[in-house]
Coordinates of C-alpha atoms in Angstrom, one line a residue:
M1171 CA -28.8 -1.0 -25.1
S1172 CA -26.6 0.4 -22.3
P1173 CA -24.3 -2.0 -20.3
L1174 CA -26.5 -1.6 -17.2
V1175 CA -29.6 -2.6 -19.0
A1176 CA -27.9 -5.6 -20.6
V1177 CA -26.7 -6.8 -17.2
A1178 CA -30.2 -6.3 -15.7
A1179 CA -31.7 -8.3 -18.6
L1180 CA -29.2 -11.1 -18.2
E1181 CA -29.9 -11.4 -14.5
F1182 CA -33.7 -11.5 -15.2
V1183 CA -33.5 -14.4 -17.7
T1184 CA -30.9 -16.4 -15.8
P1185 CA -32.6 -19.5 -14.3
A1186 CA -32.6 -19.5 -10.5
L1187 CA -30.8 -22.9 -10.5
L1188 CA -27.8 -21.3 -12.2
R1189 CA -27.4 -18.5 -9.6
K1190 CA -25.1 -19.0 -6.7
R1191 CA -27.1 -19.6 -3.5
T1192 CA -26.1 -20.6 0.0
V1193 CA -27.7 -23.8 1.2
T1194 CA -29.5 -23.2 4.5
K1195 CA -30.4 -25.5 7.3
G1196 CA -34.0 -25.0 6.2
D1197 CA -33.2 -26.3 2.7
V1198 CA -31.6 -29.4 4.1
T1199 CA -34.6 -30.0 6.4
H1200 CA -37.0 -29.6 3.5
A1201 CA -35.0 -31.9 1.3
L1202 CA -34.9 -34.7 4.0
T1203 CA -38.6 -34.3 5.0
P1204 CA -40.4 -37.2 3.2
T1205 CA -43.6 -36.5 1.3
H1206 CA -46.8 -38.5 1.9
D1207 CA -45.8 -40.9 -0.9
Q1208 CA -42.3 -41.2 0.4
K1209 CA -43.5 -42.1 3.8
I1210 CA -45.4 -44.9 2.2
V1211 CA -42.2 -46.1 0.6
L1212 CA -40.3 -45.9 3.9
I1213 CA -43.1 -48.0 5.6
V1214 CA -42.9 -50.5 2.7
I1215 CA -39.1 -50.8 3.2
C1216 CA -39.6 -51.5 6.9
V1217 CA -42.3 -54.1 6.2
Y1218 CA -40.1 -55.8 3.6
A1219 CA -37.2 -55.8 6.0
L1220 CA -39.3 -57.3 8.8
A1221 CA -40.9 -59.9 6.6
I1222 CA -37.4 -60.9 5.3
L1223 CA -36.0 -61.3 8.8
V1224 CA -39.0 -63.3 10.0
L1225 CA -39.1 -65.6 6.9
W1226 CA -35.3 -66.0 7.1
H1227 CA -35.6 -68.0 10.4
I1228 CA -38.8 -70.0 9.8
P1229 CA -38.2 -73.5 8.5
Y1230 CA -40.0 -74.4 5.2
L1231 CA -41.3 -70.8 4.8
K1232 CA -37.7 -69.5 4.2
V1233 CA -37.8 -71.3 0.9
I1234 CA -39.9 -68.3 -0.3
L1235 CA -36.8 -66.2 -0.1
L1236 CA -34.6 -68.7 -1.9
P1237 CA -35.0 -67.2 -5.5
F1238 CA -34.2 -63.7 -4.2
K1239 CA -31.2 -65.0 -2.3
L1240 CA -30.0 -66.8 -5.4
V1241 CA -30.4 -63.7 -7.6
T1242 CA -28.4 -61.7 -4.9
V1243 CA -25.7 -64.3 -5.2
A1244 CA -25.8 -63.8 -9.0
L1245 CA -25.3 -60.1 -8.6
H1246 CA -22.5 -60.8 -6.1
E1247 CA -20.7 -63.0 -8.7
F1248 CA -21.4 -60.5 -11.5
S1249 CA -19.7 -57.8 -9.4
H1250 CA -16.6 -60.0 -9.2
A1251 CA -16.7 -60.6 -12.9
A1252 CA -17.3 -56.9 -13.7
A1253 CA -14.3 -55.8 -11.5
G1254 CA -12.2 -58.5 -13.2
L1255 CA -13.2 -57.4 -16.6
C1256 CA -12.4 -53.7 -15.8
T1257 CA -8.9 -54.7 -14.6
G1258 CA -8.1 -56.8 -17.6
A1259 CA -9.3 -60.3 -16.6
R1260 CA -10.8 -62.9 -18.9
I1261 CA -14.0 -64.3 -17.4
N1262 CA -14.2 -68.1 -17.7
S1263 CA -17.4 -69.0 -15.9
I1264 CA -20.0 -68.0 -13.2
T1265 CA -21.8 -70.7 -11.2
I1266 CA -24.4 -70.6 -8.5
D1267 CA -25.1 -73.6 -6.3
P1268 CA -28.4 -74.5 -4.4
D1269 CA -26.7 -73.8 -1.0
E1270 CA -26.6 -70.1 -1.9
G1271 CA -22.9 -70.2 -2.8
G1272 CA -21.3 -69.0 -6.0
L1273 CA -18.0 -69.0 -7.8
T1274 CA -16.5 -66.8 -10.5
R1275 CA -13.5 -68.2 -12.4
M1276 CA -11.3 -65.8 -14.3
T1277 CA -7.8 -65.4 -15.6
G1278 CA -5.9 -62.2 -14.7
G1279 CA -7.3 -59.1 -13.2
K1280 CA -6.3 -57.1 -10.1
W1281 CA -7.1 -59.1 -6.9
C1282 CA -7.3 -55.9 -4.8
C1283 CA -10.3 -54.8 -7.0
V1284 CA -11.9 -58.2 -7.6
M1285 CA -12.0 -59.6 -4.1
P1286 CA -14.0 -56.8 -2.4
A1287 CA -16.1 -56.3 -5.4
G1288 CA -18.5 -59.2 -4.6
Y1289 CA -19.9 -57.9 -1.4
L1290 CA -19.5 -54.2 -2.1
G1291 CA -20.8 -54.4 -5.7
S1292 CA -23.9 -56.4 -4.8
S1293 CA -24.6 -54.1 -1.8
F1294 CA -24.2 -51.1 -4.1
L1295 CA -26.7 -52.6 -6.6
G1296 CA -29.1 -53.3 -3.7
A1297 CA -28.8 -49.8 -2.5
L1298 CA -29.3 -48.5 -6.1
M1299 CA -32.6 -50.5 -6.2
V1300 CA -33.7 -49.1 -2.9
F1301 CA -33.0 -45.6 -4.2
A1302 CA -35.0 -46.3 -7.4
G1303 CA -37.9 -47.6 -5.3
F1304 CA -38.9 -44.0 -4.5
N1305 CA -39.8 -43.3 -8.2
V1306 CA -41.4 -45.3 -11.0
L1307 CA -39.2 -43.9 -13.7
A1308 CA -36.1 -44.5 -11.7
S1309 CA -37.2 -48.1 -11.0
K1310 CA -37.6 -48.6 -14.8
I1311 CA -34.1 -47.3 -15.5
V1312 CA -32.5 -49.4 -12.7
S1313 CA -34.5 -52.5 -13.7
V1314 CA -32.9 -52.2 -17.1
M1315 CA -29.4 -52.0 -15.5
I1316 CA -30.1 -55.0 -13.3
G1317 CA -31.4 -56.9 -16.4
V1318 CA -28.2 -56.2 -18.2
C1319 CA -26.2 -57.4 -15.2
L1320 CA -28.2 -60.6 -15.2
L1321 CA -27.9 -61.1 -18.9
A1322 CA -24.1 -60.7 -18.6
T1323 CA -24.2 -63.3 -15.8
L1324 CA -26.2 -65.6 -18.1
F1325 CA -23.6 -65.2 -20.8
W1326 CA -20.9 -66.5 -18.4
A1327 CA -23.1 -69.1 -16.7
K1328 CA -21.8 -72.6 -16.7
N1329 CA -24.6 -74.5 -14.8
W1330 CA -28.3 -74.8 -15.2
L1331 CA -29.2 -73.2 -11.8
T1332 CA -27.4 -70.0 -12.8
R1333 CA -29.1 -70.0 -16.2
V1334 CA -32.6 -70.6 -14.7
I1335 CA -32.4 -68.0 -12.0
T1336 CA -31.1 -65.3 -14.4
V1337 CA -33.7 -66.0 -17.1
L1338 CA -36.4 -66.1 -14.4
F1339 CA -35.6 -62.7 -13.1
V1340 CA -35.0 -61.1 -16.5
G1341 CA -38.4 -62.5 -17.5
L1342 CA -40.0 -61.1 -14.3
I1343 CA -38.5 -57.6 -14.9
V1344 CA -39.8 -57.6 -18.5
G1345 CA -43.3 -58.8 -17.5
L1346 CA -43.6 -56.2 -14.7
W1347 CA -42.9 -53.4 -17.2
F1348 CA -46.4 -54.0 -18.5
T1349 CA -48.1 -53.5 -15.1
P1350 CA -50.3 -50.4 -14.8
H1351 CA -48.1 -47.3 -14.4
G1352 CA -45.1 -49.6 -13.6
T1353 CA -46.2 -49.9 -9.9
G1354 CA -45.6 -53.6 -9.8
L1355 CA -42.1 -53.2 -11.2
R1356 CA -41.4 -50.4 -8.7
Y1357 CA -42.2 -52.5 -5.6
V1358 CA -40.5 -55.6 -6.9
V1359 CA -37.3 -53.6 -7.6
L1360 CA -37.6 -52.2 -4.1
F1361 CA -38.0 -55.6 -2.6
M1362 CA -35.0 -56.9 -4.5
G1363 CA -33.0 -53.9 -3.2
V1364 CA -34.0 -54.5 0.4
M1365 CA -33.3 -58.2 0.1
S1366 CA -29.9 -57.7 -1.6
S1367 CA -28.9 -55.1 0.9
L1368 CA -29.9 -57.2 4.0
Y1369 CA -28.4 -60.4 2.5
C1370 CA -25.1 -58.7 1.9
L1371 CA -25.0 -57.2 5.4
W1372 CA -25.9 -60.6 7.0
D1373 CA -23.4 -62.4 4.8
I1374 CA -20.6 -60.1 5.7
V1375 CA -21.4 -60.4 9.5
D1376 CA -21.9 -64.2 9.3
D1377 CA -18.8 -64.9 7.2
T1378 CA -16.3 -62.6 8.9
L1379 CA -17.5 -61.2 12.3
C1380 CA -19.5 -64.1 13.7
R1381 CA -17.4 -67.0 12.3
K1382 CA -14.3 -67.2 10.2
V1383 CA -15.1 -68.9 6.9
N1384 CA -11.8 -70.0 5.3
E1385 CA -13.2 -69.6 1.7
S1386 CA -14.8 -66.2 2.2
D1387 CA -13.8 -63.2 0.1
A1388 CA -12.7 -61.4 3.3
T1389 CA -10.5 -64.2 4.4
K1390 CA -8.8 -64.4 1.0
F1391 CA -8.4 -60.6 0.9
A1392 CA -7.0 -60.6 4.5
Q1393 CA -4.4 -63.2 3.4
K1394 CA -3.3 -61.0 0.6
T1395 CA -3.1 -57.8 2.7
H1396 CA -1.9 -59.5 5.9
C1397 CA -4.8 -58.0 7.7
S1398 CA -7.5 -59.5 9.9
S1399 CA -10.5 -61.0 8.0
R1400 CA -12.7 -59.5 10.7
C1401 CA -11.2 -56.1 10.1
C1402 CA -11.9 -56.4 6.4
G1403 CA -15.4 -57.6 7.0
F1404 CA -16.1 -54.7 9.4
I1405 CA -14.9 -52.2 6.9
W1406 CA -17.0 -53.8 4.2
L1407 CA -20.0 -53.8 6.5
L1408 CA -19.6 -50.1 7.2
V1409 CA -19.4 -49.3 3.5
S1410 CA -22.5 -51.4 2.8
L1411 CA -24.4 -49.6 5.6
V1412 CA -23.3 -46.3 4.1
F1413 CA -24.6 -47.4 0.7
L1414 CA -28.0 -48.4 2.2
V1415 CA -28.5 -45.4 4.4
G1416 CA -27.3 -43.1 1.6
A1417 CA -29.7 -44.6 -0.9
I1418 CA -32.6 -43.9 1.4
L1419 CA -31.6 -40.3 2.2
L1420 CA -30.9 -39.6 -1.5
G1421 CA -34.2 -41.1 -2.5
V1422 CA -36.0 -38.9 0.0
A1423 CA -34.0 -35.8 -1.0
F1424 CA -34.1 -36.1 -4.8
L1425 CA -37.1 -38.3 -5.8
K1426 CA -40.0 -36.3 -4.4
D1427 CA -42.0 -36.1 -7.6
D1428 CA -43.3 -39.4 -9.0
P1429 CA -45.6 -38.6 -12.0
A1430 CA -47.8 -41.4 -13.2
L1431 CA -46.2 -43.1 -16.1

């Protein structure tokens, strides 16, 4: 076989994805144009967000959101623990209280990683669930990740509320795996993602921008860095917004096919 024929044959069998290709404006437009199914997911996200905002401010009815708020607090505290573990800390305990507060006790670790990890970690996990909500398979994968996070929280839990809320949601995730085609799991994961993202955003605004909470993560971080707690909160708010918007755009761009599973 001559060299020219060999080169021609190689070009013929090389997959299109491996060839260099300039990304055009049309490619970007196509990627960010939602399909019919994705438009439904976007509508569901908006409905979830509206329902959460309404229920949040209605007395008695807002108790419906309490379990989802508490599991968001659990993910917040898990994020502190994970950052501590990654920086050499020994995790002593995680507790959640009925007033939607939480506390992670640890020995050691790098404060510059641990302190911002609560808000940023839980908002990232929320954004990850929103991203996964565009696809059943992705929802199943992410649900396993969230389940592992909750089981780790259960391992470090030191009060009954923390144990109950983690077991409740791990059981819910396991049960929803058996819904037809995983549809139930997909929309619950999506709701948890929207709830977690909004709760993190609201918590950052409420604790740092609207009123200065002396025990907030941002205040403690500001004391360490000699910076304004509102400045820290504003930066964390922007990062959390980037996570949420990025999750939606990436979901639209990369999760267009959702085969029935």
